[in-house]
């Protein structure tokens, strides 16, 4: 009797505590969300004034109502500029890079997770090792190598060094470790080749993880700046972030395009995220970082 | 039979584009620049060239990249042997990087040498390689001047034509401060032009004749001590961001926030393009000097236009930039349309030089028009030393030295000694 | 299966069925890409760091690049900047997301998915857009967002990007803005694997929220923490584009925004001194490697593996 009573007491006070905790948390996250959104509001609001004003006044939450104009967007959509060439290039590079990376890394991860073979541990250690080494370290030698391989100024040059993304391999291997070997054996019994098993059985089973990694890889590719900036040198092949960054110069007069272009560049990936959000989270959770 | 026709057809297919290239007319020349205004000049020059050379029609396709980006891209493209344009601008601050190893630019001696007597020689000599060949031609003489804001001068009752020395400038600054509470001297902490214009009259430099970096000299110390004194007493201001070429700095000038800018002549074009409120208010004068008898100007800045070794039509490109930079008619365009002092100094003595034009009319003429001032200082334009170390020295100035002294108020003598010791 | 093996022997047609060959085929793409685009360039970085490379001229110069590096004050400044930046990002980007994720994991919290989505949005913007936006919000003119905030508190305007401390703050701020949401995602994924029952057992034992956090959440999320720490060290030490965008190029005043990779870029690409740049790269490689090894060792990653053998 007394024991039961005590349990109820604890439950009661913990309910109160929980309610307080919910209120505090709510307030906290509302505040945090607002802070996080401020830069977006600033740049969005700023895009409705003449581009030159953003350097004269900086970005803030308001604009001078007398200076309200849609010129930035008019210039973006109707003006003579390369923006949509860059945009198209970025879409192309991102699409190719995402598809290739997903195909190759899930293929490799399958090898690592479903077989025992000599050298497996050492090879997987190499995967982990590449995860820890910043790409920037090999910037200069890789650039020289690209010259020799005649990959300068090509999309292959942008994409190839990243298609065996070790993070993706690691991720897919984790995901596959949750899938039973019985599927593989069943496939063998059915007369599939080893690779057929991967293609016909595993690939469909891995769909949620593809969505998660797809967002991850696509995001990285869409936002990649440094390498494309170095390796592409013709205006017609430049990708969006590189093109946007090229607009920040005191010697040009492109602030209209810069600010409207910046706003517009966030949109597609944002829309994609809203669509695939569910997969992204479930994918991360399912395959995720279990250690 | 079948095979032969096929081969014939294939050959035809390969020859056809080549043939059509002949028929097509204008040869495409690609050009890179980092400066919008240069793009304008390229276009004007293209039209004038096509008018004069009906048999050598060209189509110049100019791309404007950001300053750093363009130079890095060009270095990379030249190193990789692929992807460089036919023609490119190279700013003096970067030029040394292009003079290392086997030079990947085309010598342009045969268009420069015949003109040497008509032009400011230093403007091509700074772009001569270690092998003695000329590789680039400047856009302008870059003779530096003092640009006084007459509105402020009048408010304080200062006659800028009486400011002959930096001591005069200091005294005038005190009057200006007292009457208007505005600083006199505009300084830069992320760009080198004001500093170089002030260093010019001393006869000093930060590169010696052997090409070594020498910050730790009495001349440099004199200039920086003066700057710091002016700042400490509120008689000078540091322009926002990097310096006078930043948009926010142009806004400061346009709002009459500061009395004088000591800068190369090519800033005239910036005033006319970006500072509309200053029409009729800017009085050009020779630079103040430290001691009587010093030269009152120094040829500064400048961007070379160079021909890379990767183009298909190098000869045509060389002839074109020779025309664009050195011919008389283009000299007039550079002076009258762009507002830059043409390197063809032969023009400076002609009657037409002193005539009003769209650019010059922007400026005040109470104590002499910009043209008259230029003619006055024509023989006092000092040159600078150039070496492959110049990019490194410029980099140190822009990223460290200037800011340490002007923004953080560190002791000039210490900073100069430390930065020289650390430079390589 | 054994049937298959017998049939396989040495006929080409049965090769696709051979489970002994298959793993090597599967990992072949990794080996190729790793070899060509990773291992070879790393070896090359070492080789280049002993050379002077000019267009058309390559000279072996021994340890000269490294000797120069040892006495290079600008390089020291770049290292200090990168390390300071790493320190602050680790301090903010590891514990904060852990706490936020724990709070967001309260099932009763209304709109928790919305908050999580909002916090993640900055990760979707490129560094370029983030850099431009923050640079302009931190503009030194009086009307910029941050300066008008200063005025609100009666303070004078600040030249944000010209001061060392506020410049560093700007870089750290961009990093936190973009990565907090991502790290929250990682932690939330980790939290899904901790069963409710463990928490309930603490409830019954009368433990409070802090105790739950301290004695259950933190230890059980250790693998996630190690992972977040590893990629954060990697990312922070190699930071460059953030600074490049905030300072409108690789040329911050007093080198306040210069990072190790920025210096590699400046020396190697902008000043055409590839050998020296490569030496900077090799140095960075060693530092990141050592720091990460030390970190993993500290958390007992290696001990665990040995034990399980």
CSV table of C-alpha atoms in Angstrom, one decimal, chain A residues 6-291:
chain,number,residue,atom,x,y,z
A,6,UNK,CA,5.1,6.2,-3.2
A,7,UNK,CA,5.1,5.2,-6.9
A,8,UNK,CA,2.1,7.3,-7.6
A,9,UNK,CA,3.8,10.2,-5.7
A,10,UNK,CA,6.9,9.9,-7.9
A,11,UNK,CA,4.8,9.6,-11.0
A,12,UNK,CA,2.8,12.7,-10.0
A,13,UNK,CA,5.8,14.9,-9.3
A,14,UNK,CA,7.6,13.7,-12.4
A,15,UNK,CA,4.5,14.6,-14.4
A,16,UNK,CA,4.7,18.1,-13.1
A,17,UNK,CA,8.4,18.2,-13.8
A,18,UNK,CA,7.8,16.9,-17.3
A,19,UNK,CA,5.2,19.6,-17.9
A,20,UNK,CA,7.6,22.3,-16.8
A,21,UNK,CA,10.3,20.8,-18.9
A,22,UNK,CA,8.0,20.8,-22.0
A,23,UNK,CA,7.2,24.5,-21.5
A,24,UNK,CA,10.8,25.5,-21.1
A,25,UNK,CA,11.8,23.3,-24.0
A,26,UNK,CA,9.1,24.8,-26.2
A,27,UNK,CA,10.1,28.4,-25.4
A,28,UNK,CA,13.7,27.5,-26.0
A,29,UNK,CA,13.1,25.9,-29.4
A,30,UNK,CA,10.9,28.7,-30.6
A,31,UNK,CA,13.6,31.2,-29.8
A,32,UNK,CA,16.3,29.0,-31.4
A,33,UNK,CA,14.2,28.5,-34.5
A,34,UNK,CA,13.7,32.3,-34.9
A,35,UNK,CA,17.5,32.9,-34.5
A,36,UNK,CA,18.2,30.2,-37.1
A,37,UNK,CA,15.7,31.7,-39.5
A,38,UNK,CA,17.0,35.3,-39.2
A,39,UNK,CA,19.6,35.0,-41.9
A,40,UNK,CA,17.0,33.7,-44.3
A,41,UNK,CA,14.6,36.5,-43.5
A,42,UNK,CA,17.4,39.0,-44.0
A,43,UNK,CA,18.4,37.9,-47.4
A,44,UNK,CA,14.9,37.4,-48.5
A,45,UNK,CA,13.9,40.9,-47.4
A,46,UNK,CA,17.1,42.3,-48.8
A,47,UNK,CA,16.4,40.9,-52.2
A,48,UNK,CA,13.5,43.3,-52.6
A,49,UNK,CA,15.7,46.3,-52.8
A,50,UNK,CA,18.2,47.4,-55.4
A,51,UNK,CA,21.2,45.1,-55.3
A,52,UNK,CA,23.6,48.0,-54.8
A,53,UNK,CA,21.8,48.8,-51.5
A,54,UNK,CA,22.9,45.6,-49.8
A,55,UNK,CA,26.5,46.8,-49.9
A,56,UNK,CA,25.7,50.3,-48.8
A,57,UNK,CA,23.4,49.3,-46.0
A,58,UNK,CA,24.3,45.8,-45.2
A,59,UNK,CA,21.7,43.1,-44.6
A,60,UNK,CA,19.1,43.7,-41.9
A,61,UNK,CA,15.5,42.7,-41.2
A,62,UNK,CA,13.9,45.7,-42.8
A,63,UNK,CA,14.4,47.7,-46.0
A,64,UNK,CA,13.7,51.3,-46.8
A,65,UNK,CA,10.1,51.0,-48.2
A,66,UNK,CA,10.9,53.8,-50.8
A,67,UNK,CA,13.5,51.5,-52.2
A,68,UNK,CA,11.3,48.5,-52.7
A,69,UNK,CA,11.7,47.0,-56.1
A,70,UNK,CA,11.6,43.6,-57.9
A,71,UNK,CA,14.6,44.6,-60.0
A,72,UNK,CA,16.8,41.9,-58.5
A,73,UNK,CA,14.4,39.2,-59.6
A,74,UNK,CA,13.7,40.9,-62.9
A,75,UNK,CA,17.4,40.9,-63.6
A,76,UNK,CA,17.7,37.2,-62.5
A,77,UNK,CA,14.9,35.9,-64.7
A,78,UNK,CA,14.9,38.4,-67.6
A,79,UNK,CA,18.4,40.0,-67.6
A,80,UNK,CA,21.3,38.8,-69.6
A,81,UNK,CA,23.2,36.6,-67.3
A,82,UNK,CA,24.7,33.1,-66.9
A,83,UNK,CA,22.7,32.2,-63.8
A,84,UNK,CA,20.5,29.5,-65.4
A,85,UNK,CA,23.5,28.0,-67.2
A,86,UNK,CA,25.1,27.6,-63.9
A,87,UNK,CA,21.9,26.3,-62.4
A,88,UNK,CA,21.6,23.7,-65.2
A,89,UNK,CA,25.2,22.7,-64.8
A,90,UNK,CA,24.7,22.2,-61.1
A,91,UNK,CA,21.6,20.1,-61.5
A,92,UNK,CA,23.5,18.0,-64.1
A,93,UNK,CA,26.6,17.5,-61.9
A,94,UNK,CA,24.6,16.8,-58.8
A,95,UNK,CA,22.4,14.3,-60.6
A,96,UNK,CA,25.3,12.4,-62.1
A,97,UNK,CA,27.4,12.5,-59.0
A,98,UNK,CA,24.5,11.3,-56.8
A,99,UNK,CA,23.6,8.4,-59.0
A,100,UNK,CA,27.2,7.3,-59.5
A,101,UNK,CA,28.1,7.6,-55.9
A,102,UNK,CA,25.1,5.7,-54.6
A,103,UNK,CA,25.6,2.9,-57.1
A,104,UNK,CA,29.3,2.5,-56.5
A,105,UNK,CA,29.3,2.9,-52.7
A,106,UNK,CA,26.4,0.5,-52.1
A,107,UNK,CA,28.1,-2.0,-54.4
A,108,UNK,CA,31.3,-1.7,-52.5
A,109,UNK,CA,29.5,-1.8,-49.1
A,110,UNK,CA,27.7,-5.0,-50.1
A,111,UNK,CA,31.1,-6.6,-50.7
A,112,UNK,CA,32.3,-5.5,-47.3
A,113,UNK,CA,29.2,-6.5,-45.4
A,114,UNK,CA,28.2,-9.9,-47.0
A,115,UNK,CA,31.5,-11.6,-47.5
A,116,UNK,CA,34.5,-12.8,-45.5
A,117,UNK,CA,37.7,-12.5,-47.5
A,118,UNK,CA,41.4,-12.0,-47.0
A,119,UNK,CA,42.4,-8.4,-46.4
A,120,UNK,CA,38.9,-7.3,-45.6
A,121,UNK,CA,39.9,-5.7,-42.3
A,122,UNK,CA,42.8,-3.8,-43.8
A,123,UNK,CA,40.7,-2.6,-46.7
A,124,UNK,CA,37.9,-1.4,-44.4
A,125,UNK,CA,40.4,0.4,-42.3
A,126,UNK,CA,41.4,2.2,-45.4
A,127,UNK,CA,37.8,3.3,-45.9
A,128,UNK,CA,37.8,4.6,-42.3
A,129,UNK,CA,41.1,6.3,-42.9
A,130,UNK,CA,39.9,8.2,-45.9
A,131,UNK,CA,37.0,9.4,-43.8
A,132,UNK,CA,39.4,11.1,-41.5
A,133,UNK,CA,41.6,12.8,-44.1
A,134,UNK,CA,40.4,16.1,-45.4
A,135,UNK,CA,40.2,16.2,-49.1
A,136,UNK,CA,41.9,19.6,-49.2
A,137,UNK,CA,45.2,17.9,-48.4
A,138,UNK,CA,45.5,16.4,-51.8
A,139,UNK,CA,44.2,19.5,-53.6
A,140,UNK,CA,47.5,20.3,-55.2
A,141,UNK,CA,48.7,16.9,-56.3
A,142,UNK,CA,45.3,15.9,-57.4
A,143,UNK,CA,45.1,19.1,-59.5
A,144,UNK,CA,48.4,18.2,-61.1
A,145,UNK,CA,47.1,14.7,-61.8
A,146,UNK,CA,43.9,16.0,-63.3
A,147,UNK,CA,46.1,18.0,-65.8
A,148,UNK,CA,47.9,14.8,-66.8
A,149,UNK,CA,44.7,12.8,-67.0
A,150,UNK,CA,43.2,15.6,-69.2
A,151,UNK,CA,40.3,15.9,-66.8
A,152,UNK,CA,40.6,19.7,-66.3
A,153,UNK,CA,37.5,21.6,-67.2
A,154,UNK,CA,35.4,18.4,-67.4
A,155,UNK,CA,32.5,17.2,-65.2
A,156,UNK,CA,34.2,13.9,-64.9
A,157,UNK,CA,37.0,15.7,-63.2
A,158,UNK,CA,34.6,17.2,-60.6
A,159,UNK,CA,32.8,14.0,-59.9
A,160,UNK,CA,35.3,11.1,-60.2
A,161,UNK,CA,37.4,11.8,-57.0
A,162,UNK,CA,34.3,11.7,-54.9
A,163,UNK,CA,32.3,8.7,-56.2
A,164,UNK,CA,33.8,6.3,-53.7
A,165,UNK,CA,32.6,8.4,-50.8
A,166,UNK,CA,33.8,6.6,-47.8
A,167,UNK,CA,31.1,8.0,-45.5
A,168,UNK,CA,28.5,6.5,-47.9
A,169,UNK,CA,30.3,3.1,-47.9
A,170,UNK,CA,30.4,3.1,-44.1
A,171,UNK,CA,26.8,4.1,-44.0
A,172,UNK,CA,25.6,1.4,-46.4
A,173,UNK,CA,27.6,-1.2,-44.7
A,174,UNK,CA,26.0,-0.3,-41.4
A,175,UNK,CA,22.6,-0.5,-43.1
A,176,UNK,CA,23.4,-3.9,-44.7
A,177,UNK,CA,24.5,-5.4,-41.4
A,178,UNK,CA,20.9,-5.1,-40.4
A,179,UNK,CA,19.8,-7.2,-43.3
A,180,UNK,CA,19.7,-11.0,-42.9
A,181,UNK,CA,22.1,-13.2,-44.9
A,182,UNK,CA,19.1,-15.4,-45.6
A,183,UNK,CA,18.2,-13.2,-48.5
A,184,UNK,CA,21.6,-13.8,-50.1
A,185,UNK,CA,21.4,-17.6,-49.6
A,186,UNK,CA,17.9,-17.6,-51.1
A,187,UNK,CA,19.1,-15.7,-54.1
A,188,UNK,CA,21.9,-18.2,-54.6
A,189,UNK,CA,19.5,-21.0,-54.4
A,190,UNK,CA,17.4,-19.3,-57.1
A,191,UNK,CA,20.4,-19.2,-59.3
A,192,UNK,CA,21.2,-15.6,-59.2
A,193,UNK,CA,24.8,-14.5,-59.8
A,194,UNK,CA,26.5,-12.8,-56.9
A,195,UNK,CA,26.0,-9.5,-58.6
A,196,UNK,CA,22.4,-10.3,-59.5
A,197,UNK,CA,21.8,-10.8,-55.8
A,198,UNK,CA,23.0,-7.3,-55.2
A,199,UNK,CA,21.0,-5.8,-58.0
A,200,UNK,CA,17.8,-7.7,-57.7
A,201,UNK,CA,17.5,-8.4,-54.0
A,202,UNK,CA,19.7,-5.9,-52.1
A,203,UNK,CA,19.1,-2.8,-54.1
A,204,UNK,CA,15.3,-2.8,-53.5
A,205,UNK,CA,15.9,-3.7,-49.8
A,206,UNK,CA,18.2,-0.7,-49.4
A,207,UNK,CA,15.7,1.8,-50.9
A,208,UNK,CA,15.2,3.9,-47.7
A,209,UNK,CA,19.0,4.1,-47.2
A,210,UNK,CA,19.3,5.3,-50.8
A,211,UNK,CA,17.0,8.1,-50.1
A,212,UNK,CA,19.0,9.1,-47.0
A,213,UNK,CA,22.3,8.9,-48.7
A,214,UNK,CA,20.9,10.5,-51.8
A,215,UNK,CA,20.1,13.6,-49.9
A,216,UNK,CA,23.4,13.6,-48.2
A,217,UNK,CA,25.5,13.1,-51.3
A,218,UNK,CA,23.3,15.4,-53.4
A,219,UNK,CA,23.6,18.1,-50.8
A,220,UNK,CA,27.4,17.9,-50.7
A,221,UNK,CA,27.5,17.9,-54.5
A,222,UNK,CA,25.1,20.8,-54.9
A,223,UNK,CA,27.1,22.8,-52.4
A,224,UNK,CA,30.6,21.8,-53.4
A,225,UNK,CA,32.6,25.0,-54.2
A,226,UNK,CA,36.4,24.5,-53.8
A,227,UNK,CA,37.1,21.7,-56.2
A,228,UNK,CA,34.8,22.9,-59.1
A,229,UNK,CA,36.2,26.4,-58.6
A,230,UNK,CA,39.7,25.1,-59.2
A,231,UNK,CA,39.0,22.5,-61.9
A,232,UNK,CA,36.5,24.3,-64.1
A,233,UNK,CA,37.8,27.3,-66.0
A,234,UNK,CA,35.2,28.0,-68.7
A,235,UNK,CA,32.2,30.2,-67.9
A,236,UNK,CA,29.8,27.8,-69.7
A,237,UNK,CA,30.7,24.9,-67.4
A,238,UNK,CA,30.7,26.7,-64.0
A,239,UNK,CA,28.4,25.4,-61.3
A,240,UNK,CA,26.0,27.5,-59.3
A,241,UNK,CA,27.9,28.1,-56.1
A,242,UNK,CA,31.1,28.9,-58.0
A,243,UNK,CA,29.1,31.2,-60.2
A,244,UNK,CA,27.5,32.9,-57.3
A,245,UNK,CA,30.8,33.4,-55.5
A,246,UNK,CA,32.1,35.0,-58.7
A,247,UNK,CA,29.6,37.7,-58.3
A,248,UNK,CA,31.1,39.2,-55.2
A,249,UNK,CA,33.5,41.7,-56.6
A,250,UNK,CA,33.9,45.4,-56.2
A,251,UNK,CA,34.9,45.6,-59.8
A,252,UNK,CA,31.5,44.4,-61.2
A,253,UNK,CA,28.0,45.5,-60.7
A,254,UNK,CA,26.2,42.2,-60.1
A,255,UNK,CA,24.7,42.5,-56.7
A,256,UNK,CA,21.2,42.2,-58.1
A,257,UNK,CA,22.0,38.9,-59.5
A,258,UNK,CA,23.9,37.9,-56.4
A,259,UNK,CA,21.2,38.4,-53.9
A,260,UNK,CA,18.3,37.1,-55.9
A,261,UNK,CA,20.4,34.3,-57.2
A,262,UNK,CA,21.4,33.3,-53.6
A,263,UNK,CA,17.7,33.2,-52.6
A,264,UNK,CA,16.8,31.2,-55.6
A,265,UNK,CA,19.6,28.7,-55.2
A,266,UNK,CA,18.3,27.6,-51.8
A,267,UNK,CA,14.9,26.7,-53.2
A,268,UNK,CA,15.4,23.4,-55.1
A,269,UNK,CA,17.3,21.7,-52.4
A,270,UNK,CA,14.8,23.0,-49.9
A,271,UNK,CA,11.9,21.5,-51.9
A,272,UNK,CA,13.7,18.2,-52.2
A,273,UNK,CA,14.3,18.1,-48.5
A,274,UNK,CA,10.6,18.7,-47.7
A,275,UNK,CA,9.7,15.8,-50.0
A,276,UNK,CA,12.3,13.4,-48.8
A,277,UNK,CA,12.6,14.5,-45.2
A,278,UNK,CA,10.8,11.3,-44.0
A,279,UNK,CA,13.2,9.0,-45.8
A,280,UNK,CA,16.1,11.0,-44.7
A,281,UNK,CA,15.4,10.7,-41.0
A,282,UNK,CA,14.2,7.1,-41.2
A,283,UNK,CA,17.3,6.2,-43.3
A,284,UNK,CA,19.6,7.8,-40.8
A,285,UNK,CA,17.9,6.1,-38.0
A,286,UNK,CA,17.8,2.7,-39.5
A,287,UNK,CA,21.3,2.5,-40.9
A,288,UNK,CA,22.6,5.2,-38.8
A,289,UNK,CA,25.4,5.5,-36.4
A,290,UNK,CA,25.1,2.6,-34.2
A,291,UNK,CA,28.8,2.5,-33.6
